[in-house]
Structures are given as structure tokens and as C-alpha cells.
Amino acid sequence: MKHSDFKPNLEFLSSGGFPYRCTDIGQRTITAIPLRPGSRLWTEGPPYAVQEEVFDELAIASCALNHEEAIRAAITESGGLRPGFPHETITVFMQARFSPDYLAYPDKPLLRLVKVLGGDIYVAYGVRKDGEFWTILCFCLFDNEYLEIPERQFLECPVVTDDDYRARRACL
């Protein structure tokens, strides 16, 4: 979805498929409340009995009006550019997401970003604390290799674009 698609009281699905209702629209973000099955009392307001959540540009782009739209968008968006992940890789990702270091990491939004380094495309899937510094655990798309990158270096890398995916795929 796009920021302009939202209006107050619009119901939509988050990237995880959970239902939300838009409560406010900012310059580049929206706020929304999760919709719970059962009593409407949770969603009456403002003020609301549930915590409003902020959706930034990345989160907004991953939203959909319904499940069918979400599936179509995922198929269209990939356009064959982005490879999927094998089961073993997802298992590694999930183990890292439940590690004590990941749970303690203060800058989790950084881990949503896919970055480019030397023409390779890296997906952050976890973190490791090294003394007072953090290391980002990455998976290199197309090469299917795991790599550790210092947080500062990962932060300085540009965010991946479709052109980066095309260029990397052309090297195969």
C-alpha cells in the first residue's frame, strides 16, 4: 500500500497478516490499532484501550487491504528479482531472532533493512554483542552465505534497490 491509500478508520492487514484500523495520518507515517476478536470496547476511542502503533514507509509498503491483495502484491513485487529462502536458512534466522542478544538489541528497525555491500545484497537476520559493540548477522542473497558485519559498517551501506537486485542477478 501507499501512504495516500490510508484514511482514518480504514481497516487493513499488516505485513504479518494481522488486522489493524488506521487512527491517524502523519506526513510520512500512519498510526493504527490492532483489531482483536471479541469486544469492540478495545477499539473504541480515542483514547484507545490498546496501544497505537506507528507504521513507517517500510511498514506501510508491506500492508494490504485483504489477504488476496497481499498475495498478489508479493508476487508482483518480487518480479522474479528476489530469491526465496530455503527452510534451513529460515531456521537459522528464527534461532537468531530468539537469542538473548537479539532481544537486548536496542535498534531493531535497522534489522528490517536489506543492504548492498560491494555489489552483494545482505539481509540482516540477527545480532551478536561483542563487548560494547554490536555485530550484524547477515545472509548474502544469491551466494547463500552467512557473514558478520560490524553494526557501523552495516548502517553505512546503502539500502537495496530493484536495480541492485537486477545487477546482482545479471552476475549469475
mmCIF file of C-alpha atoms in Angstrom:
data_model
loop_
_atom_site.group_PDB
_atom_site.id
_atom_site.type_symbol
_atom_site.label_atom_id
_atom_site.label_comp_id
_atom_site.label_asym_id
_atom_site.label_seq_id
_atom_site.Cartn_x
_atom_site.Cartn_y
_atom_site.Cartn_z
ATOM 1 C CA MET A 1 0.000 0.000 0.000
ATOM 2 C CA LYS A 2 0.969 3.647 -0.256
ATOM 3 C CA HIS A 3 0.690 6.383 2.357
ATOM 4 C CA SER A 4 -2.030 8.035 0.237
ATOM 5 C CA ASP A 5 -4.171 4.853 0.460
ATOM 6 C CA PHE A 6 -4.793 5.384 4.162
ATOM 7 C CA LYS A 7 -7.568 7.341 5.845
ATOM 8 C CA PRO A 8 -8.842 7.272 9.430
ATOM 9 C CA ASN A 9 -10.864 4.135 10.270
ATOM 10 C CA LEU A 10 -9.550 2.211 7.251
ATOM 11 C CA GLU A 11 -9.085 -1.445 8.183
ATOM 12 C CA PHE A 12 -6.067 -3.200 6.678
ATOM 13 C CA LEU A 13 -3.632 -6.065 7.209
ATOM 14 C CA SER A 14 -0.085 -5.606 8.463
ATOM 15 C CA SER A 15 2.788 -7.452 6.802
ATOM 16 C CA GLY A 16 2.162 -10.346 9.179
ATOM 17 C CA GLY A 17 -1.473 -10.571 8.101
ATOM 18 C CA PHE A 18 -2.844 -9.090 11.324
ATOM 19 C CA PRO A 19 -5.842 -6.750 11.126
ATOM 20 C CA TYR A 20 -5.439 -3.069 12.062
ATOM 21 C CA ARG A 21 -7.512 0.116 11.923
ATOM 22 C CA CYS A 22 -5.899 3.391 10.894
ATOM 23 C CA THR A 23 -6.282 6.046 13.604
ATOM 24 C CA ASP A 24 -4.201 8.946 12.294
ATOM 25 C CA ILE A 25 -2.149 10.007 9.296
ATOM 26 C CA GLY A 26 1.122 11.890 9.578
ATOM 27 C CA GLN A 27 3.435 13.383 6.960
ATOM 28 C CA ARG A 28 5.161 10.051 6.241
ATOM 29 C CA THR A 29 3.697 7.647 8.795
ATOM 30 C CA ILE A 30 0.337 6.396 9.976
ATOM 31 C CA THR A 31 -0.803 5.181 13.362
ATOM 32 C CA ALA A 32 -3.135 2.255 13.814
ATOM 33 C CA ILE A 33 -4.583 -0.003 16.475
ATOM 34 C CA PRO A 34 -4.576 -3.786 16.300
ATOM 35 C CA LEU A 35 -8.049 -5.253 15.940
ATOM 36 C CA ARG A 36 -8.772 -8.022 18.413
ATOM 37 C CA PRO A 37 -11.501 -10.571 18.050
ATOM 38 C CA GLY A 38 -14.237 -10.127 20.588
ATOM 39 C CA SER A 39 -15.253 -6.945 22.353
ATOM 40 C CA ARG A 40 -15.413 -3.694 20.377
ATOM 41 C CA LEU A 41 -14.596 -1.881 23.617
ATOM 42 C CA TRP A 42 -10.887 -2.387 22.908
ATOM 43 C CA THR A 43 -11.125 -0.337 19.704
ATOM 44 C CA GLU A 44 -13.407 2.483 20.800
ATOM 45 C CA GLY A 45 -11.695 5.819 21.099
ATOM 46 C CA PRO A 46 -9.639 7.861 21.040
ATOM 47 C CA PRO A 47 -8.163 7.362 23.536
ATOM 48 C CA TYR A 48 -7.920 3.631 22.876
ATOM 49 C CA ALA A 49 -7.592 0.777 25.344
ATOM 50 C CA VAL A 50 -4.905 -0.750 23.112
ATOM 51 C CA GLN A 51 -1.553 0.773 22.183
ATOM 52 C CA GLU A 52 -1.479 2.659 18.882
ATOM 53 C CA GLU A 53 1.370 1.555 16.637
ATOM 54 C CA VAL A 54 3.329 3.683 14.173
ATOM 55 C CA PHE A 55 3.778 2.385 10.609
ATOM 56 C CA ASP A 56 6.680 3.971 8.725
ATOM 57 C CA GLU A 57 7.343 3.874 4.963
ATOM 58 C CA LEU A 58 8.625 0.297 5.015
ATOM 59 C CA ALA A 59 5.749 -0.987 7.129
ATOM 60 C CA ILE A 60 3.168 0.874 5.018
ATOM 61 C CA ALA A 61 4.536 -0.662 1.814
ATOM 62 C CA SER A 62 4.037 -4.130 3.329
ATOM 63 C CA CYS A 63 0.376 -3.586 4.232
ATOM 64 C CA ALA A 64 -2.636 -4.780 2.241
ATOM 65 C CA LEU A 65 -6.396 -4.304 2.286
ATOM 66 C CA ASN A 66 -7.051 -8.064 2.315
ATOM 67 C CA HIS A 67 -5.239 -11.397 2.039
ATOM 68 C CA GLU A 68 -5.778 -11.702 -1.709
ATOM 69 C CA GLU A 69 -4.213 -8.295 -2.315
ATOM 70 C CA ALA A 70 -1.289 -9.225 -0.077
ATOM 71 C CA ILE A 71 -0.594 -12.356 -2.109
ATOM 72 C CA ARG A 72 -0.879 -10.525 -5.438
ATOM 73 C CA ALA A 73 1.406 -7.745 -4.186
ATOM 74 C CA ALA A 74 4.025 -10.237 -3.009
ATOM 75 C CA ILE A 75 4.052 -11.986 -6.377
ATOM 76 C CA THR A 76 4.131 -8.720 -8.346
ATOM 77 C CA GLU A 77 6.679 -7.059 -6.066
ATOM 78 C CA SER A 78 9.202 -9.848 -6.350
ATOM 79 C CA GLY A 79 9.019 -9.792 -10.152
ATOM 80 C CA GLY A 80 11.429 -12.688 -10.037
ATOM 81 C CA LEU A 81 14.164 -10.394 -8.700
ATOM 82 C CA ARG A 82 14.290 -11.541 -5.091
ATOM 83 C CA PRO A 83 15.193 -15.120 -4.320
ATOM 84 C CA GLY A 84 13.345 -17.045 -1.625
ATOM 85 C CA PHE A 85 14.911 -18.671 1.410
ATOM 86 C CA PRO A 86 15.323 -22.404 1.935
ATOM 87 C CA HIS A 87 13.912 -23.973 5.098
ATOM 88 C CA GLU A 88 17.356 -24.340 6.677
ATOM 89 C CA THR A 89 18.040 -20.629 6.275
ATOM 90 C CA ILE A 90 14.712 -19.659 7.833
ATOM 91 C CA THR A 91 15.555 -21.938 10.775
ATOM 92 C CA VAL A 92 18.851 -20.080 11.292
ATOM 93 C CA PHE A 93 17.009 -16.739 11.066
ATOM 94 C CA MET A 94 14.414 -17.786 13.651
ATOM 95 C CA GLN A 95 17.013 -19.108 16.096
ATOM 96 C CA ALA A 96 18.854 -15.783 15.894
ATOM 97 C CA ARG A 97 15.617 -13.819 16.446
ATOM 98 C CA PHE A 98 15.082 -15.518 19.795
ATOM 99 C CA SER A 99 18.646 -15.172 21.054
ATOM 100 C CA PRO A 100 19.356 -13.085 24.177
ATOM 101 C CA ASP A 101 21.489 -10.682 22.109
ATOM 102 C CA TYR A 102 18.661 -10.079 19.619
ATOM 103 C CA LEU A 103 16.152 -9.499 22.408
ATOM 104 C CA ALA A 104 18.522 -6.982 24.032
ATOM 105 C CA TYR A 105 19.391 -5.163 20.792
ATOM 106 C CA PRO A 106 18.123 -1.558 21.040
ATOM 107 C CA ASP A 107 17.941 -0.715 17.309
ATOM 108 C CA LYS A 108 15.787 -3.491 15.825
ATOM 109 C CA PRO A 109 14.406 -1.295 12.971
ATOM 110 C CA LEU A 110 17.900 -1.422 11.436
ATOM 111 C CA LEU A 111 17.464 -5.176 11.018
ATOM 112 C CA ARG A 112 14.489 -4.679 8.661
ATOM 113 C CA LEU A 113 16.738 -3.099 6.050
ATOM 114 C CA VAL A 114 18.288 -5.054 3.204
ATOM 115 C CA LYS A 115 21.654 -3.526 2.326
ATOM 116 C CA VAL A 116 24.197 -3.576 -0.502
ATOM 117 C CA LEU A 117 27.909 -4.016 0.101
ATOM 118 C CA GLY A 118 30.355 -4.454 -2.772
ATOM 119 C CA GLY A 119 27.525 -5.392 -5.132
ATOM 120 C CA ASP A 120 26.299 -8.184 -2.855
ATOM 121 C CA ILE A 121 22.921 -7.998 -1.172
ATOM 122 C CA TYR A 122 22.699 -8.677 2.566
ATOM 123 C CA VAL A 123 19.670 -9.481 4.699
ATOM 124 C CA ALA A 124 20.163 -8.820 8.415
ATOM 125 C CA TYR A 125 18.724 -11.671 10.446
ATOM 126 C CA GLY A 126 20.284 -11.251 13.885
ATOM 127 C CA VAL A 127 22.905 -9.595 16.067
ATOM 128 C CA ARG A 128 25.773 -10.521 18.344
ATOM 129 C CA LYS A 129 27.173 -8.364 21.110
ATOM 130 C CA ASP A 130 30.977 -8.086 21.062
ATOM 131 C CA GLY A 131 31.951 -6.310 24.264
ATOM 132 C CA GLU A 132 30.388 -2.872 23.888
ATOM 133 C CA PHE A 133 29.867 -3.167 20.125
ATOM 134 C CA TRP A 134 27.231 -4.926 18.033
ATOM 135 C CA THR A 135 27.787 -7.166 15.028
ATOM 136 C CA ILE A 136 25.016 -7.667 12.474
ATOM 137 C CA LEU A 137 24.480 -11.264 11.364
ATOM 138 C CA CYS A 138 23.754 -11.231 7.632
ATOM 139 C CA PHE A 139 22.754 -13.629 4.904
ATOM 140 C CA CYS A 140 24.164 -12.890 1.460
ATOM 141 C CA LEU A 141 21.448 -13.368 -1.151
ATOM 142 C CA PHE A 142 22.365 -15.191 -4.338
ATOM 143 C CA ASP A 143 25.566 -16.576 -2.730
ATOM 144 C CA ASN A 144 23.690 -18.195 0.188
ATOM 145 C CA GLU A 145 26.493 -17.345 2.600
ATOM 146 C CA TYR A 146 26.412 -16.082 6.170
ATOM 147 C CA LEU A 147 28.510 -13.080 7.125
ATOM 148 C CA GLU A 148 29.028 -10.881 10.166
ATOM 149 C CA ILE A 149 29.301 -7.137 9.594
ATOM 150 C CA PRO A 150 30.083 -4.537 12.287
ATOM 151 C CA GLU A 151 26.951 -2.521 13.043
ATOM 152 C CA ARG A 152 28.523 0.780 11.990
ATOM 153 C CA GLN A 153 29.580 -0.627 8.609
ATOM 154 C CA PHE A 154 26.130 -2.168 8.019
ATOM 155 C CA LEU A 155 24.475 1.134 8.916
ATOM 156 C CA GLU A 156 26.636 2.979 6.356
ATOM 157 C CA CYS A 157 25.724 0.615 3.488
ATOM 158 C CA PRO A 158 23.014 1.804 1.088
ATOM 159 C CA VAL A 159 19.554 0.234 1.177
ATOM 160 C CA VAL A 160 18.991 -2.190 -1.699
ATOM 161 C CA THR A 161 17.003 -1.121 -4.768
ATOM 162 C CA ASP A 162 15.449 -3.106 -7.605
ATOM 163 C CA ASP A 163 18.398 -2.015 -9.769
ATOM 164 C CA ASP A 164 20.743 -3.663 -7.251
ATOM 165 C CA TYR A 165 18.763 -6.909 -7.499
ATOM 166 C CA ARG A 166 18.903 -6.762 -11.313
ATOM 167 C CA ALA A 167 22.632 -6.073 -11.338
ATOM 168 C CA ARG A 168 23.350 -8.903 -8.920
ATOM 169 C CA ARG A 169 21.124 -11.355 -10.805
ATOM 170 C CA ALA A 170 22.935 -10.439 -14.052
ATOM 171 C CA CYS A 171 26.192 -11.657 -12.467
ATOM 172 C CA LEU A 172 24.877 -15.211 -12.015
#
